[in-house]
Coordinates of C-alpha atoms in Angstrom, one line a residue:
X46 CA -14.9 -3.6 37.0
X47 CA -16.9 -0.4 37.1
X48 CA -20.3 -0.7 35.4
X49 CA -23.0 1.8 34.5
X50 CA -24.9 0.6 37.5
X51 CA -22.1 1.8 39.8
X52 CA -22.1 5.2 38.2
X53 CA -25.9 5.3 38.5
X54 CA -25.8 4.5 42.2
X55 CA -23.2 7.2 42.8
X56 CA -25.2 9.9 41.0
X57 CA -28.6 8.7 42.0
X58 CA -29.7 8.2 38.4
X59 CA -31.2 5.4 36.5
X60 CA -29.0 3.0 34.7
X61 CA -30.7 3.8 31.4
X62 CA -30.0 7.5 31.9
X63 CA -26.3 6.8 32.5
X64 CA -26.2 4.7 29.4
X65 CA -27.8 7.3 27.3
X66 CA -25.6 10.0 28.6
X67 CA -22.4 8.0 27.8
X68 CA -23.7 7.4 24.3
X69 CA -24.4 11.2 23.8
X70 CA -28.2 10.6 23.5
X71 CA -30.1 13.8 22.6
X72 CA -32.7 13.0 25.2
X73 CA -30.2 13.7 28.0
X74 CA -29.4 17.2 29.0
X75 CA -25.9 18.5 28.6
X76 CA -25.4 19.1 32.4
X77 CA -26.3 15.5 33.1
X78 CA -24.0 14.2 30.4
X79 CA -21.1 16.2 31.9
X80 CA -21.9 14.8 35.4
X81 CA -22.0 11.3 34.1
X82 CA -18.8 11.6 32.0
X83 CA -16.9 13.2 34.9
X84 CA -18.0 10.4 37.3
X85 CA -17.1 7.7 34.7
X86 CA -13.6 9.2 34.3
X87 CA -13.1 9.4 38.1
X88 CA -14.3 5.9 38.7
X89 CA -12.3 4.4 35.9
X90 CA -15.2 3.2 33.8
X91 CA -14.4 1.5 30.5
X92 CA -17.2 1.0 28.0
X93 CA -18.1 -2.6 27.2
X94 CA -17.6 -2.7 23.5
X95 CA -18.4 -6.5 23.3
X96 CA -21.8 -5.8 24.7
X97 CA -22.5 -3.1 22.2
X98 CA -21.4 -5.3 19.4
X99 CA -23.7 -8.1 20.6
X100 CA -26.5 -5.5 20.2
X101 CA -25.5 -5.1 16.5
X102 CA -23.2 -2.1 16.7
X103 CA -19.9 -2.0 14.8
X104 CA -16.6 -1.3 16.5
X105 CA -14.5 1.8 16.0
X106 CA -11.8 -0.4 14.4
X107 CA -10.7 -0.1 10.8
X108 CA -8.8 -3.1 9.4
X109 CA -5.7 -2.6 7.2
X110 CA -4.9 -5.8 5.1
X111 CA -1.5 -5.6 3.4
X112 CA 1.0 -8.1 1.9
X113 CA 4.1 -7.2 3.9
X114 CA 4.8 -4.6 6.5
X115 CA 8.5 -4.8 5.8
X116 CA 7.9 -3.1 2.5
X117 CA 8.4 0.6 3.2
X118 CA 5.3 1.4 1.0
X119 CA 3.1 -0.5 3.4
X120 CA 4.8 0.7 6.6
X121 CA 4.4 4.3 5.4
X122 CA 0.7 3.7 4.5
X123 CA 0.1 2.1 7.9
X124 CA 1.6 5.0 9.7
X125 CA -0.3 7.7 7.8
X126 CA -3.6 5.8 8.0
X127 CA -3.2 5.3 11.8
X128 CA -2.7 9.0 12.4
X129 CA -5.6 10.0 10.2
X130 CA -8.2 7.7 11.5
X131 CA -7.2 8.1 15.1
X132 CA -7.9 11.8 14.7
X133 CA -11.5 10.7 13.8
X134 CA -11.9 8.5 16.8
X135 CA -11.1 5.2 15.0
X136 CA -8.3 2.7 15.6
X137 CA -6.2 0.8 13.0
X138 CA -5.9 -3.0 13.1
X139 CA -3.1 -4.4 10.9
X140 CA -3.2 -7.8 9.1
X141 CA -0.5 -9.2 6.9
X142 CA -1.3 -11.7 4.1
X143 CA 2.2 -12.4 2.6
X144 CA 0.2 -12.4 -0.7
X145 CA -1.5 -15.7 0.4
X146 CA -5.2 -15.7 -0.5
X147 CA -6.0 -18.2 2.3
X148 CA -4.3 -16.0 4.9
X149 CA -6.2 -13.1 3.4
X150 CA -9.5 -15.0 3.9
X151 CA -8.7 -15.9 7.5
X152 CA -7.9 -12.2 8.4
X153 CA -11.1 -11.1 6.7
X154 CA -13.1 -13.6 8.7
X155 CA -11.6 -12.3 11.9
X156 CA -12.2 -8.7 11.0
X157 CA -15.8 -9.5 10.1
X158 CA -16.3 -11.4 13.4
X159 CA -14.9 -8.4 15.2
X160 CA -17.5 -6.2 13.5
X161 CA -14.9 -3.7 12.2
X162 CA -16.2 -0.4 11.0
X163 CA -14.4 -0.7 7.7
X164 CA -11.5 -2.3 5.8
X165 CA -8.7 -0.9 3.7
X166 CA -7.2 -3.7 1.6
X167 CA -4.3 -4.3 -0.7
X168 CA -5.8 -7.5 -2.2
X169 CA -4.0 -10.6 -3.3
X170 CA -3.9 -11.5 -7.0
X171 CA -7.0 -13.8 -6.8
X172 CA -9.1 -13.3 -3.7
X173 CA -11.2 -16.3 -2.8
X174 CA -14.9 -16.1 -3.4
X175 CA -15.5 -16.2 0.4
X176 CA -13.3 -13.1 0.8
X177 CA -15.4 -11.3 -1.9
X178 CA -18.6 -12.2 -0.1
X179 CA -17.3 -11.1 3.3
X180 CA -16.2 -7.7 1.9
X181 CA -19.6 -7.1 0.5
X182 CA -20.9 -6.9 4.0
X183 CA -18.2 -4.4 5.2
X184 CA -17.5 -0.9 4.0
X185 CA -14.1 -1.2 2.3
X186 CA -11.8 0.5 -0.2
X187 CA -8.9 -1.0 -2.2
X188 CA -5.5 0.5 -2.0
X189 CA -2.6 0.3 -4.6
X190 CA -4.0 -2.9 -6.2
X191 CA -7.5 -3.1 -7.7
X192 CA -9.5 -6.3 -8.2
X193 CA -12.8 -6.0 -10.1
X194 CA -14.6 -8.5 -7.8
X195 CA -14.0 -6.3 -4.7
X196 CA -15.9 -3.3 -6.0
X197 CA -15.0 0.0 -7.7
X198 CA -13.6 2.1 -4.8
X199 CA -9.9 2.4 -5.1
X200 CA -6.9 4.6 -4.4
X201 CA -3.7 3.9 -6.3
X202 CA -0.9 5.2 -8.5
X203 CA -0.6 5.4 -12.2
X204 CA 1.6 2.3 -12.5
X205 CA 1.5 2.2 -16.3
X206 CA 2.8 5.8 -16.7
X207 CA 5.4 5.4 -13.9
X208 CA 7.1 2.5 -15.7
X209 CA 6.6 4.1 -19.2
X210 CA 8.3 7.3 -18.0
X211 CA 11.1 5.4 -16.3
X212 CA 11.8 3.2 -19.3
X213 CA 11.5 6.1 -21.8
X214 CA 14.3 7.9 -19.9
X215 CA 16.6 5.0 -20.7
X216 CA 15.4 4.7 -24.3
X217 CA 16.1 8.5 -24.8
X218 CA 19.6 8.0 -23.6
X219 CA 20.3 5.4 -26.3
X220 CA 19.9 2.1 -24.5
X221 CA 18.7 -0.6 -26.9
X222 CA 18.9 -3.6 -24.5
X223 CA 17.0 -2.9 -21.3
X224 CA 16.2 -5.2 -18.4
X225 CA 13.0 -5.1 -16.3
X226 CA 12.7 -6.6 -12.9
X227 CA 9.1 -6.4 -11.5
X228 CA 6.2 -8.2 -10.0
X229 CA 4.2 -10.9 -11.7
X230 CA 1.6 -10.0 -14.3
X231 CA -1.2 -11.7 -12.3
X232 CA -1.0 -8.8 -9.9
X233 CA -2.8 -5.7 -11.3
X234 CA 0.1 -3.5 -10.4
X235 CA 2.5 -5.9 -12.0
X236 CA 0.5 -6.1 -15.2
X237 CA 0.3 -2.3 -15.5
X238 CA 4.0 -1.7 -14.8
X239 CA 4.9 -4.4 -17.4
X240 CA 2.6 -2.8 -19.9
X241 CA 4.3 0.6 -19.3
X242 CA 7.7 -0.9 -19.7
X243 CA 6.8 -2.5 -23.0
X244 CA 5.0 0.6 -24.2
X245 CA 8.1 2.8 -23.8
X246 CA 10.2 0.3 -25.8
X247 CA 7.6 0.2 -28.6
X248 CA 7.4 4.0 -28.7
X249 CA 11.1 4.1 -29.0
X250 CA 11.1 1.8 -32.0
X251 CA 12.8 -1.0 -30.2
X252 CA 12.0 -4.7 -31.0
X253 CA 10.7 -7.2 -28.5
X254 CA 14.2 -8.7 -28.3
X255 CA 15.3 -5.4 -26.6
X256 CA 13.4 -6.4 -23.5
X257 CA 15.0 -8.6 -20.9
X258 CA 12.3 -9.4 -18.3
X259 CA 12.5 -11.0 -14.9
X260 CA 9.3 -11.3 -12.9
X261 CA 9.0 -12.4 -9.2
X262 CA 7.5 -11.6 -5.9
X263 CA 7.5 -7.8 -5.5
X264 CA 8.0 -8.0 -1.8
X265 CA 11.2 -10.1 -2.0
X266 CA 14.7 -8.6 -1.8
X267 CA 16.2 -12.0 -2.6
X268 CA 14.1 -12.2 -5.8
X269 CA 15.8 -8.9 -6.9
X270 CA 19.3 -10.4 -6.2
X271 CA 18.6 -13.5 -8.2
X272 CA 17.0 -11.6 -11.0
X273 CA 19.9 -9.3 -11.6
X274 CA 22.3 -12.2 -11.5
X275 CA 20.3 -13.9 -14.3
X276 CA 20.2 -10.7 -16.4
X277 CA 23.9 -10.1 -16.2
X278 CA 25.0 -13.7 -16.8
X279 CA 22.8 -14.2 -19.9
X280 CA 24.0 -14.3 -23.5
X281 CA 22.8 -10.8 -24.2
X282 CA 23.5 -8.5 -21.3
X283 CA 21.4 -5.4 -21.0
X284 CA 23.0 -2.0 -20.7
X285 CA 20.3 -0.7 -18.4
X286 CA 17.8 -2.0 -15.9
X287 CA 14.5 -0.5 -14.7
X288 CA 12.8 -1.8 -11.6
X289 CA 9.2 -2.3 -10.6
X290 CA 9.1 -2.5 -6.8
X291 CA 10.9 -1.1 -3.7
X292 CA 12.0 -4.5 -2.4
X293 CA 13.2 -5.7 -5.7
X294 CA 15.1 -2.4 -6.1
X295 CA 16.9 -3.0 -2.7
X296 CA 17.8 -6.5 -3.8
X297 CA 19.2 -5.4 -7.2
X298 CA 21.2 -2.6 -5.6
X299 CA 22.7 -4.9 -3.0
X300 CA 23.7 -7.5 -5.6
X301 CA 25.2 -4.9 -8.0
X302 CA 27.4 -3.7 -5.1
X303 CA 28.4 -7.2 -4.2
X304 CA 29.3 -8.0 -7.9
X305 CA 31.3 -4.9 -8.3
X306 CA 29.2 -3.6 -11.2
X307 CA 30.0 0.0 -11.9
X308 CA 26.9 2.2 -12.2
X309 CA 26.3 3.9 -14.6
X310 CA 29.6 3.1 -16.4
X311 CA 28.7 -0.6 -16.8
X312 CA 25.0 -0.5 -16.2
X313 CA 22.4 2.3 -15.9
X314 CA 19.7 1.7 -13.2
X315 CA 16.3 3.3 -12.6
X316 CA 14.7 2.3 -9.3
X317 CA 11.2 2.3 -7.9
X318 CA 10.2 4.3 -4.9
X319 CA 12.5 6.8 -3.2
X320 CA 13.9 5.4 0.0
X321 CA 16.0 7.7 2.2
X322 CA 19.2 5.9 1.2
X323 CA 18.6 6.0 -2.6
X324 CA 19.9 9.6 -2.9
X325 CA 23.3 8.6 -1.6
X326 CA 23.6 5.0 -2.9
X327 CA 26.6 5.0 -5.3
X328 CA 26.2 8.0 -7.6
X329 CA 22.7 8.6 -6.4
X330 CA 19.8 6.5 -7.7
X331 CA 17.6 7.8 -10.5
X332 CA 14.2 6.5 -9.5
X333 CA 10.4 6.8 -9.7
X334 CA 9.1 8.7 -6.6
X335 CA 5.5 7.9 -5.7
X336 CA 3.3 10.1 -3.4
X337 CA 2.5 7.2 -1.0
X338 CA 1.9 9.5 2.1
X339 CA -0.5 11.7 0.2
X340 CA -2.4 8.7 -1.3
X341 CA -2.7 7.0 2.2
X342 CA -4.0 10.3 3.7
X343 CA -6.5 10.7 1.0
X344 CA -7.7 7.1 1.3
X345 CA -8.0 7.4 5.1
X346 CA -10.0 10.6 5.0
X347 CA -12.2 9.4 2.2
X348 CA -13.1 6.2 4.2
X349 CA -13.7 8.2 7.4
X350 CA -16.1 10.4 5.5
X351 CA -18.0 7.4 4.2
X352 CA -18.2 5.7 7.6
X353 CA -19.5 8.8 9.3
X354 CA -22.0 9.9 6.5
X355 CA -23.2 7.0 4.5
X356 CA -21.5 3.6 5.2
X357 CA -23.7 1.8 2.7
X358 CA -22.6 4.0 -0.3
X359 CA -20.6 1.7 -2.5
X360 CA -20.8 3.8 -5.7
X361 CA -17.7 3.8 -7.9
X362 CA -14.8 6.1 -6.9
X363 CA -11.2 6.1 -8.0
X364 CA -8.2 8.3 -7.1
X365 CA -5.1 7.9 -9.2
X366 CA -1.8 9.6 -8.1
X367 CA 1.0 10.2 -10.6
X368 CA 4.6 9.4 -9.9
X369 CA 7.6 11.6 -10.8
X370 CA 11.0 10.6 -12.1
X371 CA 13.9 11.8 -9.9
X372 CA 17.1 12.2 -11.9
X373 CA 20.4 11.4 -10.2
X374 CA 23.6 9.8 -11.3
X375 CA 22.8 6.2 -11.9
X376 CA 21.8 6.6 -15.5
X377 CA 23.9 7.6 -18.6
X378 CA 24.1 6.7 -22.3
X379 CA 25.5 3.2 -22.9
X380 CA 29.3 2.8 -23.0
X381 CA 29.5 2.4 -26.8
X382 CA 27.5 5.6 -27.4
X383 CA 29.8 7.5 -25.0
X384 CA 32.9 6.2 -26.8
X385 CA 31.6 7.4 -30.2
X386 CA 30.8 10.8 -28.7
X387 CA 34.4 11.1 -27.4
X388 CA 35.9 10.1 -30.7
X389 CA 33.8 12.7 -32.6
X390 CA 35.0 15.4 -30.1

């Protein structure tokens, strides 16, 4: 393995001079830095990051802690963040928690031991106190979800307004029995989306009985399948369903196809997220589109700026991105309303 001593012997320089040249020390002239870098490249020198870390330096790695990479939200986020931080000379390290707070703690311990430069985290519903303490020692920012114990630096979407707008669309079409399939209220995103759903019903003058609610793991396709089965087999079947996560949307759409439910003739559906296949599923899925790529880019650039200017700055900062309702063919007035309209005509 080539060392700084080998480079020093080749160039007839001191080891300290070579080390300073490789670290871009201002005390070393530019011509000497060029000579050292050229020799290092020719000889195949690789910097000893472990040694630098033992001297107290942080690495150039940024940890990304997410629940589930299979969720397209998180795979898109990982891709965008990787591109952005790589352009700044950093590298992304991915950790999956499966929404398990003990797994989250283990990953944070490893990231802390590796002296990562920073962490971007989609936290679990109730991070352990040890996780909170660890993150206090690492520059970090929360993404999508926000937990008060983890600080006040956060990039997310307006979950309340997204579900309020999606549900209001169904209310405006005349639906009086509306189902909601979303994440649990213990998650901050789940709580805000559920509030948005209920708010739209209240604004439309609908009673509490109008809501048919199924809550489950937002990253589970199977939860979506089971939820829509329960909704459509109950004593009071909804005429429309609004969804609160991408994976739940995929599960519901798959089960509706399997059951032979006609959309929107038998049931109107508003999805969450805008996967490539949503535009051509059935009649085309009406859905809430969220600017995930833009949000991830903004989050990455913001963290890079903090790491390169003032890593210790933990002052409050929040960026909230709005969603937009994409209207396609999966929603229509309920069947009894359409029948009345045809009779009047």
